[in-house]
Amino acid sequence: MRIHGQLAMVSQRIAKDGIGKTRKNAQQGYNFRGVDEVMNAFAPILAEHGLYIRPRFAERQMIERQTKSGGAIFNVTVAGCFAFVNDVGEAVEVGPIYGEAMDTADKATNKAMAVAFKYAMFQTFCVPLEG
């Protein structure tokens, strides 16, 4: 199967530069790597090596909680599986990778899916903070 070589080449490319913690959480004061940085780093590399990602999410759990001010906050957990697919249909699937997020409106599920994707990429390709 050719796909394993393609994935190894993606891993080699991302290892050269890594993805730095360039974002700052102002409230808690820590640096982090956001999903935007992950997508920006991986999209051209995956395309260059003829790969795309086919995500699948299951096991969505949502819990409504109360905030300190008495409002509602939604805590969502999803299980994501991610198939790396090449142009001849060979695929390697990773997961489930769990993503969890909270939001007071309608974005908790989207955030949880983004977290699952981000960590699937980090763990699949052992993404360093710097090259």
PDB file of C-alpha atoms in Angstrom:
ATOM      1  CA  MET A   1       0.000   0.000   0.000  1.00  0.00           C
ATOM      2  CA  ARG A   2       1.336   3.360  -1.080  1.00  0.00           C
ATOM      3  CA  ILE A   3      -0.522   5.356   1.594  1.00  0.00           C
ATOM      4  CA  HIS A   4       1.899   4.460   4.389  1.00  0.00           C
ATOM      5  CA  GLY A   5       4.757   6.075   2.467  1.00  0.00           C
ATOM      6  CA  GLN A   6       2.625   9.144   1.814  1.00  0.00           C
ATOM      7  CA  LEU A   7       1.820   9.478   5.521  1.00  0.00           C
ATOM      8  CA  ALA A   8       5.496   9.079   6.390  1.00  0.00           C
ATOM      9  CA  MET A   9       6.349  11.918   3.997  1.00  0.00           C
ATOM     10  CA  VAL A  10       3.728  14.145   5.649  1.00  0.00           C
ATOM     11  CA  SER A  11       5.262  13.325   9.021  1.00  0.00           C
ATOM     12  CA  GLN A  12       8.756  14.195   7.743  1.00  0.00           C
ATOM     13  CA  ARG A  13       7.562  17.550   6.398  1.00  0.00           C
ATOM     14  CA  ILE A  14       5.695  18.630   9.550  1.00  0.00           C
ATOM     15  CA  ALA A  15       8.651  17.588  11.711  1.00  0.00           C
ATOM     16  CA  LYS A  16      10.880  20.093   9.880  1.00  0.00           C
ATOM     17  CA  ASP A  17       8.918  23.168  11.000  1.00  0.00           C
ATOM     18  CA  GLY A  18       6.554  21.954  13.709  1.00  0.00           C
ATOM     19  CA  ILE A  19       3.644  24.077  14.849  1.00  0.00           C
ATOM     20  CA  GLY A  20       4.510  26.601  17.523  1.00  0.00           C
ATOM     21  CA  LYS A  21       2.285  27.748  20.352  1.00  0.00           C
ATOM     22  CA  THR A  22       1.685  31.167  18.834  1.00  0.00           C
ATOM     23  CA  ARG A  23      -1.716  31.946  20.363  1.00  0.00           C
ATOM     24  CA  LYS A  24      -2.202  33.279  23.865  1.00  0.00           C
ATOM     25  CA  ASN A  25      -5.127  32.632  26.205  1.00  0.00           C
ATOM     26  CA  ALA A  26      -5.508  36.046  27.822  1.00  0.00           C
ATOM     27  CA  GLN A  27      -7.661  34.859  30.744  1.00  0.00           C
ATOM     28  CA  GLN A  28      -5.417  32.051  32.004  1.00  0.00           C
ATOM     29  CA  GLY A  29      -2.173  33.348  30.467  1.00  0.00           C
ATOM     30  CA  TYR A  30      -0.986  30.271  28.551  1.00  0.00           C
ATOM     31  CA  ASN A  31       0.140  29.793  24.951  1.00  0.00           C
ATOM     32  CA  PHE A  32      -1.494  27.234  22.676  1.00  0.00           C
ATOM     33  CA  ARG A  33      -1.707  25.888  19.129  1.00  0.00           C
ATOM     34  CA  GLY A  34      -5.144  26.489  17.651  1.00  0.00           C
ATOM     35  CA  VAL A  35      -6.956  24.402  15.062  1.00  0.00           C
ATOM     36  CA  ASP A  36      -6.412  27.193  12.515  1.00  0.00           C
ATOM     37  CA  GLU A  37      -2.637  26.792  12.822  1.00  0.00           C
ATOM     38  CA  VAL A  38      -2.998  23.029  12.432  1.00  0.00           C
ATOM     39  CA  MET A  39      -5.125  23.356   9.287  1.00  0.00           C
ATOM     40  CA  ASN A  40      -2.837  26.017   7.809  1.00  0.00           C
ATOM     41  CA  ALA A  41       0.224  23.846   8.418  1.00  0.00           C
ATOM     42  CA  PHE A  42      -1.219  20.547   7.198  1.00  0.00           C
ATOM     43  CA  ALA A  43      -3.456  21.522   4.250  1.00  0.00           C
ATOM     44  CA  PRO A  44      -0.650  22.215   1.763  1.00  0.00           C
ATOM     45  CA  ILE A  45       1.409  19.227   2.934  1.00  0.00           C
ATOM     46  CA  LEU A  46      -1.487  16.784   2.632  1.00  0.00           C
ATOM     47  CA  ALA A  47      -2.390  18.175  -0.795  1.00  0.00           C
ATOM     48  CA  GLU A  48       1.227  17.954  -1.955  1.00  0.00           C
ATOM     49  CA  HIS A  49       1.279  14.257  -1.063  1.00  0.00           C
ATOM     50  CA  GLY A  50      -2.130  13.476  -2.579  1.00  0.00           C
ATOM     51  CA  LEU A  51      -4.013  12.913   0.665  1.00  0.00           C
ATOM     52  CA  TYR A  52      -7.278  14.134   2.091  1.00  0.00           C
ATOM     53  CA  ILE A  53      -8.997  13.537   5.425  1.00  0.00           C
ATOM     54  CA  ARG A  54     -12.446  12.012   5.764  1.00  0.00           C
ATOM     55  CA  PRO A  55     -13.748  12.707   9.300  1.00  0.00           C
ATOM     56  CA  ARG A  56     -16.503  10.760  11.041  1.00  0.00           C
ATOM     57  CA  PHE A  57     -17.970  11.687  14.412  1.00  0.00           C
ATOM     58  CA  ALA A  58     -20.016   9.554  16.788  1.00  0.00           C
ATOM     59  CA  GLU A  59     -20.856   9.210  20.452  1.00  0.00           C
ATOM     60  CA  ARG A  60     -21.869  12.850  20.900  1.00  0.00           C
ATOM     61  CA  GLN A  61     -22.705  13.573  24.515  1.00  0.00           C
ATOM     62  CA  MET A  62     -24.033  16.910  25.700  1.00  0.00           C
ATOM     63  CA  ILE A  63     -24.463  18.030  29.291  1.00  0.00           C
ATOM     64  CA  GLU A  64     -26.087  21.318  30.181  1.00  0.00           C
ATOM     65  CA  ARG A  65     -24.568  22.996  33.207  1.00  0.00           C
ATOM     66  CA  GLN A  66     -25.114  26.243  35.020  1.00  0.00           C
ATOM     67  CA  THR A  67     -22.598  29.083  34.926  1.00  0.00           C
ATOM     68  CA  LYS A  68     -21.679  31.159  37.987  1.00  0.00           C
ATOM     69  CA  SER A  69     -24.090  33.839  36.802  1.00  0.00           C
ATOM     70  CA  GLY A  70     -26.942  31.343  36.438  1.00  0.00           C
ATOM     71  CA  GLY A  71     -26.893  30.971  32.662  1.00  0.00           C
ATOM     72  CA  ALA A  72     -26.573  27.758  30.692  1.00  0.00           C
ATOM     73  CA  ILE A  73     -23.310  26.339  29.382  1.00  0.00           C
ATOM     74  CA  PHE A  74     -23.161  23.255  27.190  1.00  0.00           C
ATOM     75  CA  ASN A  75     -20.397  20.686  27.568  1.00  0.00           C
ATOM     76  CA  VAL A  76     -20.083  18.453  24.497  1.00  0.00           C
ATOM     77  CA  THR A  77     -17.881  15.400  23.953  1.00  0.00           C
ATOM     78  CA  VAL A  78     -17.536  13.706  20.561  1.00  0.00           C
ATOM     79  CA  ALA A  79     -15.567  10.717  19.328  1.00  0.00           C
ATOM     80  CA  GLY A  80     -13.859  11.448  16.034  1.00  0.00           C
ATOM     81  CA  CYS A  81     -12.363   8.960  13.613  1.00  0.00           C
ATOM     82  CA  PHE A  82     -10.240  10.327  10.797  1.00  0.00           C
ATOM     83  CA  ALA A  83      -9.500   8.426   7.600  1.00  0.00           C
ATOM     84  CA  PHE A  84      -6.456   9.571   5.628  1.00  0.00           C
ATOM     85  CA  VAL A  85      -7.266   8.706   2.022  1.00  0.00           C
ATOM     86  CA  ASN A  86      -5.139   8.851  -1.128  1.00  0.00           C
ATOM     87  CA  ASP A  87      -6.091   9.211  -4.784  1.00  0.00           C
ATOM     88  CA  VAL A  88      -6.461   5.454  -5.358  1.00  0.00           C
ATOM     89  CA  GLY A  89      -8.748   4.949  -2.363  1.00  0.00           C
ATOM     90  CA  GLU A  90      -6.265   3.478   0.094  1.00  0.00           C
ATOM     91  CA  ALA A  91      -7.102   4.639   3.601  1.00  0.00           C
ATOM     92  CA  VAL A  92      -5.693   4.567   7.105  1.00  0.00           C
ATOM     93  CA  GLU A  93      -8.071   5.436   9.921  1.00  0.00           C
ATOM     94  CA  VAL A  94      -7.106   6.803  13.314  1.00  0.00           C
ATOM     95  CA  GLY A  95      -9.415   7.104  16.282  1.00  0.00           C
ATOM     96  CA  PRO A  96     -11.508   7.357  18.124  1.00  0.00           C
ATOM     97  CA  ILE A  97      -9.980  10.613  19.274  1.00  0.00           C
ATOM     98  CA  TYR A  98     -12.170  12.390  21.809  1.00  0.00           C
ATOM     99  CA  GLY A  99     -12.812  16.102  21.687  1.00  0.00           C
ATOM    100  CA  GLU A 100     -14.473  18.046  24.479  1.00  0.00           C
ATOM    101  CA  ALA A 101     -15.595  21.672  24.580  1.00  0.00           C
ATOM    102  CA  MET A 102     -17.959  24.044  26.335  1.00  0.00           C
ATOM    103  CA  ASP A 103     -19.953  26.975  24.991  1.00  0.00           C
ATOM    104  CA  THR A 104     -22.848  29.104  26.186  1.00  0.00           C
ATOM    105  CA  ALA A 105     -24.499  29.226  22.764  1.00  0.00           C
ATOM    106  CA  ASP A 106     -24.419  26.948  19.716  1.00  0.00           C
ATOM    107  CA  LYS A 107     -20.716  26.260  19.181  1.00  0.00           C
ATOM    108  CA  ALA A 108     -19.846  23.509  21.678  1.00  0.00           C
ATOM    109  CA  THR A 109     -20.166  20.683  19.136  1.00  0.00           C
ATOM    110  CA  ASN A 110     -18.115  22.550  16.515  1.00  0.00           C
ATOM    111  CA  LYS A 111     -15.415  23.258  19.101  1.00  0.00           C
ATOM    112  CA  ALA A 112     -15.357  19.609  20.238  1.00  0.00           C
ATOM    113  CA  MET A 113     -14.954  18.414  16.632  1.00  0.00           C
ATOM    114  CA  ALA A 114     -12.090  20.884  16.122  1.00  0.00           C
ATOM    115  CA  VAL A 115     -10.340  19.633  19.275  1.00  0.00           C
ATOM    116  CA  ALA A 116     -10.661  16.003  18.162  1.00  0.00           C
ATOM    117  CA  PHE A 117      -9.216  16.899  14.742  1.00  0.00           C
ATOM    118  CA  LYS A 118      -6.343  18.896  16.229  1.00  0.00           C
ATOM    119  CA  TYR A 119      -5.275  16.087  18.552  1.00  0.00           C
ATOM    120  CA  ALA A 120      -5.702  13.444  15.856  1.00  0.00           C
ATOM    121  CA  MET A 121      -3.162  15.363  13.788  1.00  0.00           C
ATOM    122  CA  PHE A 122      -0.810  15.932  16.742  1.00  0.00           C
ATOM    123  CA  GLN A 123      -0.851  12.287  17.760  1.00  0.00           C
ATOM    124  CA  THR A 124      -0.787  10.780  14.270  1.00  0.00           C
ATOM    125  CA  PHE A 125       2.156  12.869  13.100  1.00  0.00           C
ATOM    126  CA  CYS A 126       3.919  13.550  16.442  1.00  0.00           C
ATOM    127  CA  VAL A 127       3.897  17.289  15.734  1.00  0.00           C
ATOM    128  CA  PRO A 128       6.740  19.136  17.472  1.00  0.00           C
ATOM    129  CA  LEU A 129       6.521  22.692  18.794  1.00  0.00           C
ATOM    130  CA  GLU A 130       9.461  23.630  16.597  1.00  0.00           C
ATOM    131  CA  GLY A 131      11.402  21.942  13.827  1.00  0.00           C
TER     132      GLY A 131
END
